[in-house]
Each structure stands twice: as C-alpha cells, then as structure tokens.
C-alpha cells in the first residue's frame, strides 16, 4: 500500500510552523481551511494516492486547482500563499 500525506500531519506541522513565525490564530485557521479544501480536491481527483510529499505535486496540479477556485465565488489569495510554502518544502 502506498503511504500518502495525511491531513492531520500536514495541519499539525503547518500550524506549528505558522505559530513559530508569530502568525495570528485567525490566519492559521484560514490556512487550515484552505489546506483541507485542497486535500479534498486531491482526493476527489485521485491525485493524493500517488504522492508521498507535497513537493511531488506538479505545477499543473496547482494550476488545475486554481482554475477550479476561479470558478468559485471566493478569494483564493490565502491558498496561493499556502501553495507557495508546499512547493518550497
């Protein structure tokens, strides 16, 4: 069985990182929401099973997700910041 990234581990690690950087609790909660949404998208699109690290995602994976977000009536600015962190890890 292919071990994949877990949502809980990701949220815990990213929240700890943001806490260390002195980010506000409200910002951390917003980023957690964005991560959960992206995680669900990866599951639905059957991408999550094929990756072990966030860096395994391609630029195309992110662009596909951003394209879907553009069709939703919400601000995707927060997620772009989160995606930048994942690409660099």
PDB file of C-alpha atoms in Angstrom:
ATOM      1  CA  UNK A   1       0.000   0.000   0.000  1.00  0.00           C
ATOM      2  CA  UNK A   2       1.247   3.463  -0.891  1.00  0.00           C
ATOM      3  CA  UNK A   3       1.505   5.717   2.167  1.00  0.00           C
ATOM      4  CA  UNK A   4       0.232   9.176   1.412  1.00  0.00           C
ATOM      5  CA  UNK A   5       0.293  12.531   3.083  1.00  0.00           C
ATOM      6  CA  UNK A   6      -2.130  12.728   5.988  1.00  0.00           C
ATOM      7  CA  UNK A   7      -4.281  15.756   6.570  1.00  0.00           C
ATOM      8  CA  UNK A   8      -3.700  15.669  10.316  1.00  0.00           C
ATOM      9  CA  UNK A   9       0.096  15.633   9.999  1.00  0.00           C
ATOM     10  CA  UNK A  10       0.002  18.446   7.476  1.00  0.00           C
ATOM     11  CA  UNK A  11      -2.244  20.652   9.580  1.00  0.00           C
ATOM     12  CA  UNK A  12      -0.217  19.996  12.716  1.00  0.00           C
ATOM     13  CA  UNK A  13       3.124  20.728  11.066  1.00  0.00           C
ATOM     14  CA  UNK A  14       1.923  23.789   9.185  1.00  0.00           C
ATOM     15  CA  UNK A  15       0.155  25.223  12.238  1.00  0.00           C
ATOM     16  CA  UNK A  16       3.316  24.745  14.318  1.00  0.00           C
ATOM     17  CA  UNK A  17       5.367  26.459  11.614  1.00  0.00           C
ATOM     18  CA  UNK A  18       2.991  29.429  11.498  1.00  0.00           C
ATOM     19  CA  UNK A  19       2.929  29.651  15.310  1.00  0.00           C
ATOM     20  CA  UNK A  20       6.732  29.781  15.338  1.00  0.00           C
ATOM     21  CA  UNK A  21       6.544  32.626  12.828  1.00  0.00           C
ATOM     22  CA  UNK A  22       4.188  34.501  15.162  1.00  0.00           C
ATOM     23  CA  UNK A  23       1.141  34.348  12.894  1.00  0.00           C
ATOM     24  CA  UNK A  24      -2.289  35.138  14.302  1.00  0.00           C
ATOM     25  CA  UNK A  25      -4.622  32.298  15.259  1.00  0.00           C
ATOM     26  CA  UNK A  26      -7.235  33.572  12.780  1.00  0.00           C
ATOM     27  CA  UNK A  27      -4.699  33.369   9.935  1.00  0.00           C
ATOM     28  CA  UNK A  28      -3.736  29.836  10.932  1.00  0.00           C
ATOM     29  CA  UNK A  29      -7.414  28.806  10.938  1.00  0.00           C
ATOM     30  CA  UNK A  30      -7.930  30.288   7.472  1.00  0.00           C
ATOM     31  CA  UNK A  31      -4.906  28.470   6.097  1.00  0.00           C
ATOM     32  CA  UNK A  32      -6.123  25.237   7.711  1.00  0.00           C
ATOM     33  CA  UNK A  33      -9.429  25.647   5.869  1.00  0.00           C
ATOM     34  CA  UNK A  34      -7.561  26.163   2.578  1.00  0.00           C
ATOM     35  CA  UNK A  35      -5.407  23.090   3.182  1.00  0.00           C
ATOM     36  CA  UNK A  36      -8.482  20.956   3.953  1.00  0.00           C
ATOM     37  CA  UNK A  37     -10.162  22.148   0.760  1.00  0.00           C
ATOM     38  CA  UNK A  38      -7.076  21.368  -1.320  1.00  0.00           C
ATOM     39  CA  UNK A  39      -6.698  17.962   0.353  1.00  0.00           C
ATOM     40  CA  UNK A  40     -10.313  17.103  -0.533  1.00  0.00           C
ATOM     41  CA  UNK A  41      -9.695  18.205  -4.107  1.00  0.00           C
ATOM     42  CA  UNK A  42      -6.624  15.943  -4.305  1.00  0.00           C
ATOM     43  CA  UNK A  43      -8.707  13.013  -3.030  1.00  0.00           C
ATOM     44  CA  UNK A  44     -11.602  13.622  -5.415  1.00  0.00           C
ATOM     45  CA  UNK A  45      -9.236  13.943  -8.370  1.00  0.00           C
ATOM     46  CA  UNK A  46      -7.335  10.794  -7.329  1.00  0.00           C
ATOM     47  CA  UNK A  47      -4.033  12.632  -7.053  1.00  0.00           C
ATOM     48  CA  UNK A  48      -3.458  12.203  -3.333  1.00  0.00           C
ATOM     49  CA  UNK A  49      -2.850   8.463  -3.554  1.00  0.00           C
ATOM     50  CA  UNK A  50       0.025   8.992  -5.992  1.00  0.00           C
ATOM     51  CA  UNK A  51       2.092  11.418  -3.930  1.00  0.00           C
ATOM     52  CA  UNK A  52       4.157  10.991  -0.777  1.00  0.00           C
ATOM     53  CA  UNK A  53       5.395  14.558  -0.383  1.00  0.00           C
ATOM     54  CA  UNK A  54       3.807  17.886  -1.187  1.00  0.00           C
ATOM     55  CA  UNK A  55       6.775  18.552  -3.460  1.00  0.00           C
ATOM     56  CA  UNK A  56       5.617  15.606  -5.611  1.00  0.00           C
ATOM     57  CA  UNK A  57       2.778  17.776  -6.879  1.00  0.00           C
ATOM     58  CA  UNK A  58       3.365  19.370 -10.244  1.00  0.00           C
ATOM     59  CA  UNK A  59       2.820  22.961 -11.242  1.00  0.00           C
ATOM     60  CA  UNK A  60      -0.033  21.614 -13.387  1.00  0.00           C
ATOM     61  CA  UNK A  61      -1.712  20.111 -10.294  1.00  0.00           C
ATOM     62  CA  UNK A  62      -1.698  23.513  -8.619  1.00  0.00           C
ATOM     63  CA  UNK A  63      -2.893  25.260 -11.771  1.00  0.00           C
ATOM     64  CA  UNK A  64      -5.774  22.793 -12.162  1.00  0.00           C
ATOM     65  CA  UNK A  65      -6.850  23.505  -8.601  1.00  0.00           C
ATOM     66  CA  UNK A  66      -6.510  27.269  -9.058  1.00  0.00           C
ATOM     67  CA  UNK A  67      -8.643  27.030 -12.204  1.00  0.00           C
ATOM     68  CA  UNK A  68     -11.402  25.374 -10.213  1.00  0.00           C
ATOM     69  CA  UNK A  69     -11.098  28.014  -7.498  1.00  0.00           C
ATOM     70  CA  UNK A  70     -11.510  30.773 -10.054  1.00  0.00           C
ATOM     71  CA  UNK A  71     -14.964  29.377 -10.786  1.00  0.00           C
ATOM     72  CA  UNK A  72     -15.918  29.590  -7.101  1.00  0.00           C
ATOM     73  CA  UNK A  73     -17.109  32.856  -5.549  1.00  0.00           C
ATOM     74  CA  UNK A  74     -14.279  33.092  -3.001  1.00  0.00           C
ATOM     75  CA  UNK A  75     -10.889  34.666  -2.561  1.00  0.00           C
ATOM     76  CA  UNK A  76      -8.027  32.317  -3.405  1.00  0.00           C
ATOM     77  CA  UNK A  77      -5.240  34.575  -2.190  1.00  0.00           C
ATOM     78  CA  UNK A  78      -4.706  32.642   1.024  1.00  0.00           C
ATOM     79  CA  UNK A  79      -4.363  29.360  -0.767  1.00  0.00           C
ATOM     80  CA  UNK A  80      -1.762  30.744  -3.145  1.00  0.00           C
ATOM     81  CA  UNK A  81       0.374  31.616  -0.125  1.00  0.00           C
ATOM     82  CA  UNK A  82      -0.098  28.113   1.312  1.00  0.00           C
ATOM     83  CA  UNK A  83       0.741  26.530  -2.061  1.00  0.00           C
ATOM     84  CA  UNK A  84       3.969  28.515  -2.189  1.00  0.00           C
ATOM     85  CA  UNK A  85       5.055  27.010   1.137  1.00  0.00           C
ATOM     86  CA  UNK A  86       4.266  23.459  -0.047  1.00  0.00           C
ATOM     87  CA  UNK A  87       6.193  23.916  -3.296  1.00  0.00           C
ATOM     88  CA  UNK A  88       9.246  25.067  -1.356  1.00  0.00           C
ATOM     89  CA  UNK A  89       9.184  22.157   1.114  1.00  0.00           C
TER      90      UNK A  89
END
